[in-house]
Coordinates of C-alpha atoms in Angstrom, one line a residue:
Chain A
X356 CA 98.1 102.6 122.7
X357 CA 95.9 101.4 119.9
X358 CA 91.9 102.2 120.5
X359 CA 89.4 99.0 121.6
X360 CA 88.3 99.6 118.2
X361 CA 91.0 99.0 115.9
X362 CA 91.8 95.7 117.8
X363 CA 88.1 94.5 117.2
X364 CA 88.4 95.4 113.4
X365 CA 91.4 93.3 113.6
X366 CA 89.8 90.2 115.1
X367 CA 87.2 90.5 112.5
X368 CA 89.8 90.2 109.6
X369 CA 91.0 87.5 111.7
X370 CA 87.7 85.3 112.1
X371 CA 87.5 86.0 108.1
X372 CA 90.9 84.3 107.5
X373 CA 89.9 81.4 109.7
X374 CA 86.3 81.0 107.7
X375 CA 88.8 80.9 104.4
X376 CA 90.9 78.5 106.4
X377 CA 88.8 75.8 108.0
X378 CA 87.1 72.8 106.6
X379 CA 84.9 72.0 109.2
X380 CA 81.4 73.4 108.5
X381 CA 80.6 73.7 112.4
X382 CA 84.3 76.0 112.3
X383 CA 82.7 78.1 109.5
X384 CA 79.7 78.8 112.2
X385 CA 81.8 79.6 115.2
X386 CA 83.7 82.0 113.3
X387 CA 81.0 83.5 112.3
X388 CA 78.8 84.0 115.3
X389 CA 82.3 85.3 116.8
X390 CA 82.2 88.2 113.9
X391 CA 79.1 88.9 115.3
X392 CA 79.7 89.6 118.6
X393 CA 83.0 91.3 117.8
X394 CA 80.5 93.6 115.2
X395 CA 77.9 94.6 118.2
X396 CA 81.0 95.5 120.1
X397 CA 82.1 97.9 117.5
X398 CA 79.7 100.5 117.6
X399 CA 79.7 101.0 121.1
X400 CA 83.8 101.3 120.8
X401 CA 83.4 103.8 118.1
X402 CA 81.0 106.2 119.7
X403 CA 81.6 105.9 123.5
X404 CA 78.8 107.9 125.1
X405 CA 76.0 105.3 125.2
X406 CA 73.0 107.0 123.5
X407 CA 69.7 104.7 122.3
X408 CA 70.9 104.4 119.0
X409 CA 74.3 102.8 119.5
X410 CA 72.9 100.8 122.4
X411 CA 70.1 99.7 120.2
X412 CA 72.0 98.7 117.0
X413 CA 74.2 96.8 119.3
X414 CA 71.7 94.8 121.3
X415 CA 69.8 94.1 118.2
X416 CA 73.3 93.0 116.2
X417 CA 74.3 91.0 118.9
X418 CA 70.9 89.3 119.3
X419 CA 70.6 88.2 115.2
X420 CA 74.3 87.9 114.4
X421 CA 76.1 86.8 117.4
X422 CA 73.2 84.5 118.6
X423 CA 70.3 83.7 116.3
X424 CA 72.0 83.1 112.8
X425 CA 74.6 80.8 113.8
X426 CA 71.8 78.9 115.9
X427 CA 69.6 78.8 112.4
X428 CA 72.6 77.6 110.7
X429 CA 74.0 74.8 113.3
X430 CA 70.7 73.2 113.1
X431 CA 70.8 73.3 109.6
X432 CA 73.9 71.2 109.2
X433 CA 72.7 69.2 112.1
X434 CA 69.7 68.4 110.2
X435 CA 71.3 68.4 107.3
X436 CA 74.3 65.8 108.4
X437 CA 77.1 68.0 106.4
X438 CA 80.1 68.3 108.3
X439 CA 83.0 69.4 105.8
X440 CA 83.4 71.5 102.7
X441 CA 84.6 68.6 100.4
X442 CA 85.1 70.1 97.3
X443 CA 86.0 74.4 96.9
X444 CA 86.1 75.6 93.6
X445 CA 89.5 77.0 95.1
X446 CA 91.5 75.5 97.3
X447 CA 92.0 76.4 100.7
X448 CA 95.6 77.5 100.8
X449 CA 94.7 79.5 97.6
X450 CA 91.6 81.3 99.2
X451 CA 93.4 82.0 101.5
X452 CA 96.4 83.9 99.2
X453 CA 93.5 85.4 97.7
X454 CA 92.5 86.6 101.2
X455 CA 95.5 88.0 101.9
X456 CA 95.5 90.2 98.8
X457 CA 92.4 91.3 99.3
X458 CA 93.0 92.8 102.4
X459 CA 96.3 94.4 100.9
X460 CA 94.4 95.6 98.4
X461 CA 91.8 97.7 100.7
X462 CA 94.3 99.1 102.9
X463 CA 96.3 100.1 99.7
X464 CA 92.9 101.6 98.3
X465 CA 90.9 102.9 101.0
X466 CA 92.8 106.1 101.3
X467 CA 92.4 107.3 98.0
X468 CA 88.8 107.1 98.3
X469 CA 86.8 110.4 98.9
X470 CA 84.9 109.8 101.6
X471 CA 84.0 111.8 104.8
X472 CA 86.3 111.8 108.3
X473 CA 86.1 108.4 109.8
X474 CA 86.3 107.5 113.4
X475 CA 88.8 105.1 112.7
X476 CA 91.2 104.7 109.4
X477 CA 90.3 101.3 109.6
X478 CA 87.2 101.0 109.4
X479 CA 86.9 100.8 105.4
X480 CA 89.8 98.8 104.6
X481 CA 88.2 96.7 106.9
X482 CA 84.9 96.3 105.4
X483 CA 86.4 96.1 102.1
X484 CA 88.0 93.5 103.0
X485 CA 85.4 91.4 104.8
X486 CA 82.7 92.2 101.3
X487 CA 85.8 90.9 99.0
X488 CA 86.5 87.6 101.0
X489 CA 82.3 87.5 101.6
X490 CA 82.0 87.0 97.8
X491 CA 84.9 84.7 97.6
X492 CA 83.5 82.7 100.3
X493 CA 79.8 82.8 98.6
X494 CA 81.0 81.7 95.1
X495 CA 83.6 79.2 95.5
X496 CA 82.8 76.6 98.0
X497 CA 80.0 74.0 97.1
X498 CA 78.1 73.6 100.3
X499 CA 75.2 75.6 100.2
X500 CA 75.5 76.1 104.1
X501 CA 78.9 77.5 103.3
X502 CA 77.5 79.7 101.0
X503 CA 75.0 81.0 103.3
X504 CA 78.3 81.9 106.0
X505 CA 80.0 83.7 102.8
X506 CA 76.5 86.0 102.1
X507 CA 76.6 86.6 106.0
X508 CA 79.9 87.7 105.8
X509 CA 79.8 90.0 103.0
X510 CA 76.6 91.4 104.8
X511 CA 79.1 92.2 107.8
X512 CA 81.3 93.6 105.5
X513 CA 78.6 96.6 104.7
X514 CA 77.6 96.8 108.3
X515 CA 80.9 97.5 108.8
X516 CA 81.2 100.5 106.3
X517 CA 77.2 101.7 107.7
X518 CA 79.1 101.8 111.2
X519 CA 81.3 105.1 109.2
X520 CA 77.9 106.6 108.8
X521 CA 76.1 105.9 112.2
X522 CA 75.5 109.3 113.2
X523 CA 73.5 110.2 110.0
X524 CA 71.4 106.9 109.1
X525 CA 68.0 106.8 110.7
X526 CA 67.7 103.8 113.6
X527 CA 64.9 102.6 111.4
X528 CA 67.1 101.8 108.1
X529 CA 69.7 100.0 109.9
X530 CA 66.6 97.4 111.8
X531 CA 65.4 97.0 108.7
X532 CA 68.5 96.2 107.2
X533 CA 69.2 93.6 109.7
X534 CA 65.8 92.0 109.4
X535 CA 66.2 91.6 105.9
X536 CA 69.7 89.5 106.4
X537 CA 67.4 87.4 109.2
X538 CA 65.0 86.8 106.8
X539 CA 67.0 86.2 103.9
X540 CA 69.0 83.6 106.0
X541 CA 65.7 82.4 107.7
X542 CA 64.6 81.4 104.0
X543 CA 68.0 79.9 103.5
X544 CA 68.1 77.8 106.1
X545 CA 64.5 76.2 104.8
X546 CA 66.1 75.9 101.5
X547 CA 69.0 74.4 102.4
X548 CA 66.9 71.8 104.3
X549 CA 64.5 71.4 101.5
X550 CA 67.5 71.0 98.9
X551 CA 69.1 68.1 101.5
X552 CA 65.8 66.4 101.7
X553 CA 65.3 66.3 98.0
X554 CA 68.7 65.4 96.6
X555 CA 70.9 63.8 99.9
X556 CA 73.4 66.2 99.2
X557 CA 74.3 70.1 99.6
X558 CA 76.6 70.3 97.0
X559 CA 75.1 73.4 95.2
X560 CA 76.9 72.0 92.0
X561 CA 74.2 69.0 91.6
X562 CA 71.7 71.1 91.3
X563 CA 71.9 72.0 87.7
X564 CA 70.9 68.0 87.4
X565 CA 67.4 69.4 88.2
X566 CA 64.8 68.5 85.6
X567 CA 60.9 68.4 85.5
Chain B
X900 CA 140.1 97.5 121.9
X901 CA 137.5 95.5 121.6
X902 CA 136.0 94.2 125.4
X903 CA 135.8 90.7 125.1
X904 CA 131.7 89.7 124.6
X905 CA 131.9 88.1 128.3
X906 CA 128.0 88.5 129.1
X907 CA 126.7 87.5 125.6
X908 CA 129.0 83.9 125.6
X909 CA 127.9 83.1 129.4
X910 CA 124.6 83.6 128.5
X911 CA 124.8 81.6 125.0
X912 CA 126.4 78.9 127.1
X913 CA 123.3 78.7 129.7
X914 CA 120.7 78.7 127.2
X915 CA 122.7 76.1 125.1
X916 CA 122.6 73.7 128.1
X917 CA 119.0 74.5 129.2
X918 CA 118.0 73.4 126.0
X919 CA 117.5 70.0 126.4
X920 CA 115.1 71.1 129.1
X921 CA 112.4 72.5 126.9
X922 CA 110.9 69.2 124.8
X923 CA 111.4 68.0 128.2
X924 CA 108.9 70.8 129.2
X925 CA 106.8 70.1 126.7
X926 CA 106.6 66.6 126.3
X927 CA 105.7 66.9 130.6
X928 CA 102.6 69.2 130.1
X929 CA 101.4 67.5 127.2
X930 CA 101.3 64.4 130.0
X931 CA 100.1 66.4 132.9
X932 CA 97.0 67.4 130.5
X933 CA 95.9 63.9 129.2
X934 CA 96.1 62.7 132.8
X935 CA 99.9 61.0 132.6
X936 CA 102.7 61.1 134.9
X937 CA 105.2 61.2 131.5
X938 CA 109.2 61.3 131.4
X939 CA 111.0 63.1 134.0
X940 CA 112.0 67.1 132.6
X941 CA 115.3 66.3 132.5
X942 CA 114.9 62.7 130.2
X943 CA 116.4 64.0 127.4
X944 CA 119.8 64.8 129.7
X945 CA 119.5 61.1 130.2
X946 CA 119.1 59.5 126.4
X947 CA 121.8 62.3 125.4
X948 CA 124.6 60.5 127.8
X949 CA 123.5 57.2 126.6
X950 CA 123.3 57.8 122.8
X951 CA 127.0 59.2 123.7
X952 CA 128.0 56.2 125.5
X953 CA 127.3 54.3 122.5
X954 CA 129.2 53.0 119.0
X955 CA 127.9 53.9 115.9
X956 CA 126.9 51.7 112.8
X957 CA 127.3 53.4 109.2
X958 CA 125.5 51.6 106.8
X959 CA 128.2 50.6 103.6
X960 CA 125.7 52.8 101.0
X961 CA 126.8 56.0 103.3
X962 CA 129.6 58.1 102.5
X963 CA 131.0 61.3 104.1
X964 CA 127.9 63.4 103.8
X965 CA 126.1 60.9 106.1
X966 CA 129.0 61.5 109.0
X967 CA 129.3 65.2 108.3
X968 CA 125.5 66.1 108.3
X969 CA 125.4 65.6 111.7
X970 CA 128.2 68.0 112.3
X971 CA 127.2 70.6 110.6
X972 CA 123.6 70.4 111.7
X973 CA 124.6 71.4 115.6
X974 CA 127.5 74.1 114.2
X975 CA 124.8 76.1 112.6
X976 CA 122.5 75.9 114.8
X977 CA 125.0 77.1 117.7
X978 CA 126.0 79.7 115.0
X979 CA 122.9 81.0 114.7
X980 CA 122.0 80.8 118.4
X981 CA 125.2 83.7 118.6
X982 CA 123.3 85.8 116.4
X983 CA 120.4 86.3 119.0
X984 CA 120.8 89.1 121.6
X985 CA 119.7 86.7 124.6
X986 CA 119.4 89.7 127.2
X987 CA 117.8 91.9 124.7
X988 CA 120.1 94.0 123.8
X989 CA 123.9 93.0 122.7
X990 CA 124.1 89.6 120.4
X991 CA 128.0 88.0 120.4
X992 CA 127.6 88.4 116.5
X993 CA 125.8 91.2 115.0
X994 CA 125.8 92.9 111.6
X995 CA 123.4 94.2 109.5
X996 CA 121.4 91.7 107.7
X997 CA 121.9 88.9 110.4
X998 CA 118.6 87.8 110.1
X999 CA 119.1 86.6 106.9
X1000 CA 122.4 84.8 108.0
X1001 CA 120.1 83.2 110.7
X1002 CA 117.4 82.1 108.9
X1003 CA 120.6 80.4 106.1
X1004 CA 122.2 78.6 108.8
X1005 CA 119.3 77.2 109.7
X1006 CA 118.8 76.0 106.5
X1007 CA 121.8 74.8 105.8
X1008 CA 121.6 72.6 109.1
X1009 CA 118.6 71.5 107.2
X1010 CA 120.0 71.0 104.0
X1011 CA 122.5 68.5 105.3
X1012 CA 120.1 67.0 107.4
X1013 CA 118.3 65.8 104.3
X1014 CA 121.3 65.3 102.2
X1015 CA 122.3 62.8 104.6
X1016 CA 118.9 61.4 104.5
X1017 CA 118.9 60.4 101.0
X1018 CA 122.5 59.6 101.3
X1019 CA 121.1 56.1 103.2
X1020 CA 119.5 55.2 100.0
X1021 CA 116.1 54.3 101.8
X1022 CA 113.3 55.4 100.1
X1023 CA 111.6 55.9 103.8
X1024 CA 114.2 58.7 104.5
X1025 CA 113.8 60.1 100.8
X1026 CA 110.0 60.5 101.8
X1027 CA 110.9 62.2 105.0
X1028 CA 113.5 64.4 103.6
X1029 CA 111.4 65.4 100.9
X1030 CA 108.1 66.4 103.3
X1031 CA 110.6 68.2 105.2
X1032 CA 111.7 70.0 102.8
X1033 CA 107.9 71.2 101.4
X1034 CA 107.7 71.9 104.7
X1035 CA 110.6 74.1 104.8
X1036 CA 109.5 75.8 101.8
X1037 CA 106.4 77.6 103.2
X1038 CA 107.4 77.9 106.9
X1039 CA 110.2 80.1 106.0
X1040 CA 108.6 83.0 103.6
X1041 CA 106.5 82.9 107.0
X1042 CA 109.5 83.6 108.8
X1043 CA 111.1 85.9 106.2
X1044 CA 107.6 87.7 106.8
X1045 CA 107.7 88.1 110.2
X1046 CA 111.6 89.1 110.2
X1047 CA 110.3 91.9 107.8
X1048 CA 107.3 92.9 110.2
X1049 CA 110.0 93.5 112.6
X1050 CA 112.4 95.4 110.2
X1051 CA 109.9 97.8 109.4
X1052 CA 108.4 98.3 113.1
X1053 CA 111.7 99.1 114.7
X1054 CA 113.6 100.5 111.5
X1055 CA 116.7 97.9 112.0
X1056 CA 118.7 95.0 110.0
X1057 CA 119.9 93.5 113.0
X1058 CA 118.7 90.6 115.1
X1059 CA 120.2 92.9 117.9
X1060 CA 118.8 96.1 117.0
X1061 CA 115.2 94.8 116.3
X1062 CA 114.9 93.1 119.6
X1063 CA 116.4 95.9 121.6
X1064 CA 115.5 99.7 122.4
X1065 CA 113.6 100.2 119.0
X1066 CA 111.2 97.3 120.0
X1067 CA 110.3 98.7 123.0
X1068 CA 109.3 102.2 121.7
X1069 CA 107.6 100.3 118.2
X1070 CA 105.2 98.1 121.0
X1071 CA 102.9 101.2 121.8
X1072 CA 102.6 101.8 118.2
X1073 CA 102.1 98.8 116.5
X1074 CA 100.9 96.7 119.1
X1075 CA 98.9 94.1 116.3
X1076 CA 101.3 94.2 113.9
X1077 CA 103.8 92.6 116.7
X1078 CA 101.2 90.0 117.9
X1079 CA 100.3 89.0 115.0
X1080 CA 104.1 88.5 114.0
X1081 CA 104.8 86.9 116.9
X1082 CA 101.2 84.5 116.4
X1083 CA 102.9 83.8 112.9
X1084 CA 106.1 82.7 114.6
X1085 CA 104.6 80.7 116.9
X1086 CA 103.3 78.4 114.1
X1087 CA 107.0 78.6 112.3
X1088 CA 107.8 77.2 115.8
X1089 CA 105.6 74.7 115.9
X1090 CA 106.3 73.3 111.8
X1091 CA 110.5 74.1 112.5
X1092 CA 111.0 71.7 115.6
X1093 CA 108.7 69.1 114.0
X1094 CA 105.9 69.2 116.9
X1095 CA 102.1 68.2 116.4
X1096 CA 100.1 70.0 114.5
X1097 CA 103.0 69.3 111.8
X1098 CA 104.7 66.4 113.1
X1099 CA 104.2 63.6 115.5
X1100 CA 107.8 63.6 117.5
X1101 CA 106.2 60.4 119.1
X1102 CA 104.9 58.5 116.0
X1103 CA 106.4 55.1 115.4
X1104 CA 105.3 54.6 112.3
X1105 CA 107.6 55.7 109.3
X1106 CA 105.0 56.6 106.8
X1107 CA 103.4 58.8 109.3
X1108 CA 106.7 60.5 110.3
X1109 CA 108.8 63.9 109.0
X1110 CA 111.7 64.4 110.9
X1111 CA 112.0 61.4 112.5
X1112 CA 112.0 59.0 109.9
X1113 CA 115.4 61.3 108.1
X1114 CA 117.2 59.8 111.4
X1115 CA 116.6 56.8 111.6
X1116 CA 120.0 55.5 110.4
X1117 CA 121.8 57.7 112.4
X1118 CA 123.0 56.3 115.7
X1119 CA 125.3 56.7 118.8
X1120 CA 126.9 60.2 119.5
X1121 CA 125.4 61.1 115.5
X1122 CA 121.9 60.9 117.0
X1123 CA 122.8 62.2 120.1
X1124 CA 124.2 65.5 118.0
X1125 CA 121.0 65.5 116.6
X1126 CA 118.5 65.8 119.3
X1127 CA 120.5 68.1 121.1
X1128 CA 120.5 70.3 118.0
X1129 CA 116.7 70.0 117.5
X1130 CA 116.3 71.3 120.8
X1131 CA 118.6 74.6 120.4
X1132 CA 116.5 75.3 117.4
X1133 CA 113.6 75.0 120.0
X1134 CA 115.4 77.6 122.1
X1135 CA 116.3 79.9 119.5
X1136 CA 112.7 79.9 117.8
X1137 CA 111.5 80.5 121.6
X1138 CA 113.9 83.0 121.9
X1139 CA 112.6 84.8 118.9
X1140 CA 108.9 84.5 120.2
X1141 CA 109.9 85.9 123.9
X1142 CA 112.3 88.4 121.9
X1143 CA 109.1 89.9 119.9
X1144 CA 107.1 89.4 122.9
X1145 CA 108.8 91.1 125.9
X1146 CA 110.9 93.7 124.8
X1147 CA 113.4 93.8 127.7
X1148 CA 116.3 96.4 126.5
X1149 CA 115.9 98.6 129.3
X1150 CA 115.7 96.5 132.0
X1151 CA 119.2 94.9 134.1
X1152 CA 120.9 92.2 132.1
X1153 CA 120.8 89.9 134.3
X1154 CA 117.0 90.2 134.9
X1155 CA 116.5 90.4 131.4
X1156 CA 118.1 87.3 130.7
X1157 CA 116.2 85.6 133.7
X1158 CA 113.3 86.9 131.8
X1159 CA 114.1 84.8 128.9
X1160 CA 114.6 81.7 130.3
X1161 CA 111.3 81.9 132.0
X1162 CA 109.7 82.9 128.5
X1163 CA 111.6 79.9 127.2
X1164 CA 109.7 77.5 129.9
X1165 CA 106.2 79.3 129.3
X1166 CA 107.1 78.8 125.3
X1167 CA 107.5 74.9 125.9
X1168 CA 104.4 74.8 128.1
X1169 CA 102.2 76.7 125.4
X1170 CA 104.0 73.9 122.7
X1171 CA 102.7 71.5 125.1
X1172 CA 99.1 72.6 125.8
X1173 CA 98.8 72.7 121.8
X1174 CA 100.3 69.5 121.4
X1175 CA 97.5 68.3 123.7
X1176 CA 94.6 70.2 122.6
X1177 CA 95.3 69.4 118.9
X1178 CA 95.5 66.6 116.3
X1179 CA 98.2 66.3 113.6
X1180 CA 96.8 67.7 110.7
X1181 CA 97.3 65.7 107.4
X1182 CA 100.0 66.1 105.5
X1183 CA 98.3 67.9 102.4
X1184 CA 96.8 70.1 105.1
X1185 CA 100.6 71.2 106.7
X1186 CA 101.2 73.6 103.9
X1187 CA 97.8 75.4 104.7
X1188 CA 98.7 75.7 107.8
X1189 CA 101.8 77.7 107.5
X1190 CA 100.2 79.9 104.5
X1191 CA 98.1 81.1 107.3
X1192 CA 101.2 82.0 109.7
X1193 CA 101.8 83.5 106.0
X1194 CA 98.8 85.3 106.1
X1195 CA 99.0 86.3 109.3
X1196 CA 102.8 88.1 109.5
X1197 CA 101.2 89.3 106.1
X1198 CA 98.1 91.3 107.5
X1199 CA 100.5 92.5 110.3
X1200 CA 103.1 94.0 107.0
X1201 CA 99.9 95.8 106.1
X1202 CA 98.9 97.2 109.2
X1203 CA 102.5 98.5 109.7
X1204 CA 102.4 99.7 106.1
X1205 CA 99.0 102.1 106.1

């Protein structure tokens, strides 16, 4: 039978397809506060045998992904009164090709790459993957919430690939890590609010109209 | 000597007429959910005898095709309903490849449908005939995809291989890969026997409307062979879905078969509960829609492929 593990790598491929997929900015969210939780799950699935460090990176994970971030960013669009991406540099269907290859391209890849016994042979495909479709996400949809969601996701995407190295990166490091992507966010969410109240828009394309 | 296929024809026959049962199904539990009594299961027993109780009105810009697509729709579709192994194990045609020959007679059904369409010389039917076949055109790499998901999981070109022993033994292997394929034909389901999130069957309006509106001008028994055909395709894609599902090659055939036509029911209630829970999507968005069954029969080739 295939390990808890693999199946939660699998939903998080899964919640990226449907952030590629959906229109609705609340969608975009949902899908991602669901890749949170299914990310503080992971580590506790790949190391059974709860020790502090797990447990920790777990709780804390769960706390900012699953839980804070989404809440930051749900007011923002409430706030902000978005509710759709409008305009992608690339359209959905085609994102979502683009998706597609680029998870066949990190399962074809991730093989040949030189890299230590993992717990699971899907664990760097899998972050691959997510940091691939992260980028995609962050450079070719227009809403700056959206753009927020694709930066989250390509954070994921290296928290994924830091789960192969758990047992030899200090607690400390990893906190840190997330409190950068809760402050980075934190300030993104005031910017996003800032940009709304300025121009009555979050189309990031408008902003090169800015002049002194 | 070749035993004559007893089992596979009497179970063909009893899935052919509990067909008409399943929109029934549907249509009930989409009812039961938005707090309506609906039309009786049986309902579409009912317009079946009446459509065949009637006379039939060709329009003079018809010829032939009009008369034949009709014909030809329900003949593929009971052709390809022989190619399934209903109890999971022995199909009443089998050959290697079949699942190509299933997914073609399906298509030709489909190609006459919408020859006949634009045969009428209504642009309202040319619209229709020409959504459905967009439509067509990205559910079935879909399906080709999750065929292939199949092929490779159980290491067979037949319809009745794949869904038999090798299934069975590829489940505790590639358990994902076998969701996620059957996820992706779920959705194929959905777009191929025209139900909500791709088409309204209930819509009355003909701008609005896929399949429906390539029917219109058919009447009497034509219509009747219609319907009934558009509900064996529900059976056979639910079929499929309970095939990938519940691999059932090692249990008794008769059991396995009662199996199926309980899968069958839950298959119509889950088409039901979507219908329900869902809005159509727009047309432009139908296409996305069945990229990501794509996608999803896609990342289950991948998995199986590592």
């Amino acid at each position: 039978m295939q390990p808890v593990h693999d199946l939660l790598l699998l939903l998080v491929v899964l919640t990226n397809f449907w952030v590629l997929g959906t229109t609705r900015l609340s969608a975009t969210i949902r899908a991602t506060a669901i890749q949170g939780m299914l990310l503080a799950g992971l580590p506790i699935a790949l190391y059974p045998g709860l020790s502090l460090h797990i447990v920790g990176l777990a709780v804390g994970t769960f706390a900012v992904k699953a839980i804070f971030l989404p809440f930051l960013l749900s007011r923002a669009i409430r706030e902000a009164a978005v509710r759709r991406e409008i305009e992608p540099l690339i359209g959905f269907t085609p994102s979502m090709l683009l998706g597609a290859l680029a998870v066949a391209l990190a399962f074809s890849i991730a093989p040949q790459l030189p890299l230590p016994e993992m717990r699971s042979y899907m664990l760097v495909p899998v972050s691959l993957s997510t940091v691939v479709i992260g980028l995609l996400v962050l450079t070719t949809r227009s809403k700056a919430v959206t753009q927020v969601v694709g930066y989250l996701i390509l954070e994921n995407g290296i928290y994924v690939f830091g789960l192969s190295l758990v047992e030899r990166v200090p607690f400390l490091v990893e906190i840190g890590v997330l409190l950068d992507v809760f402050v980075g966010v934190f300030i993104m969410g005031i910017v996003v609010f800032h940009i709304n109240r300025e121009f009555d828009s979050l189309d990031s394309a408008r902003l090169t109209e800015l002049r002194d | 000597m070749i035993a004559f296929p007893v089992f596979p024809i009497f179970t063909l026959l009893i899935v052919l007429g509990l067909a008409p049962v399943l929109p029934g199904i549907a249509n009930r539990t989409k009812s039961a959910l938005t707090g309506r009594r609906g039309a009786p299961v049986l309902q579409l027993y009912s317009d079946l005898g009446k459509l065949w109780r009637k006379g039939v009105v060709y329009s003079r810009t018809t010829t032939v095709l009009f008369r034949l697509a009709p014909v030809v729709l329900l003949a593929t579709s009971l052709l390809a309903g022989g190619l399934l192994p209903l109890d999971g194990r022995v199909a009443l045609l089998s050959f290697p490849g079949d699942l190509v020959a299933f997914a073609g007679l399906l298509g030709l059904g489909r190609f006459f449908l919408v020859l006949a369409a634009m045969d009428t010389g209504s642009s309202f039917e040319g619209m229709g005939a020409s959504r459905e076949v967009t439509f067509a055109s990205f559910a079935e790499p879909a399906l080709f995809l999750c065929f292939t998901v199949l092929v490779l999981a159980t290491g067979q070109l037949q319809l009745a291989g794949m869904f038999g022993v090798p299934l069975a033994a590829a489940w505790p292997v590639a358990a994902p890969s076998l969701v996620l394929a059957a996820a992706g034909l779920f959705i194929v389901t959905l777009a191929e026997t025209c139900r909500v999130p791709v088409d309204d069957p209930l819509t009355h309006l003909e701008l609005t409307m896929i399949h429906e509106v390539m029917i219109l001008d058919h009447s009497g028994p034509d219509l009747a062979l219609i319907l009934y055909a558009s509900s064996v395709k529900m059976a056979l894609f639910g079929s499929l879905i309970v095939g990938v599902l519940a691999p059932r090659a090692h249990e008794q055939r008769v059991l396995a078969f009662g199996e199926l036509i309980l899968g069958l029911g839950l298959v119509a209630i889950a088409i039901g509960v979507v219908e329900s829970i869902m809005a159509r999507l727009r047309m432009n968005r139908v296409p996305h829609l069945l990229v990501a069954a794509s996608a999803l029969a896609g990342l289950a080739l991948i998995l199986l492929l590592r």
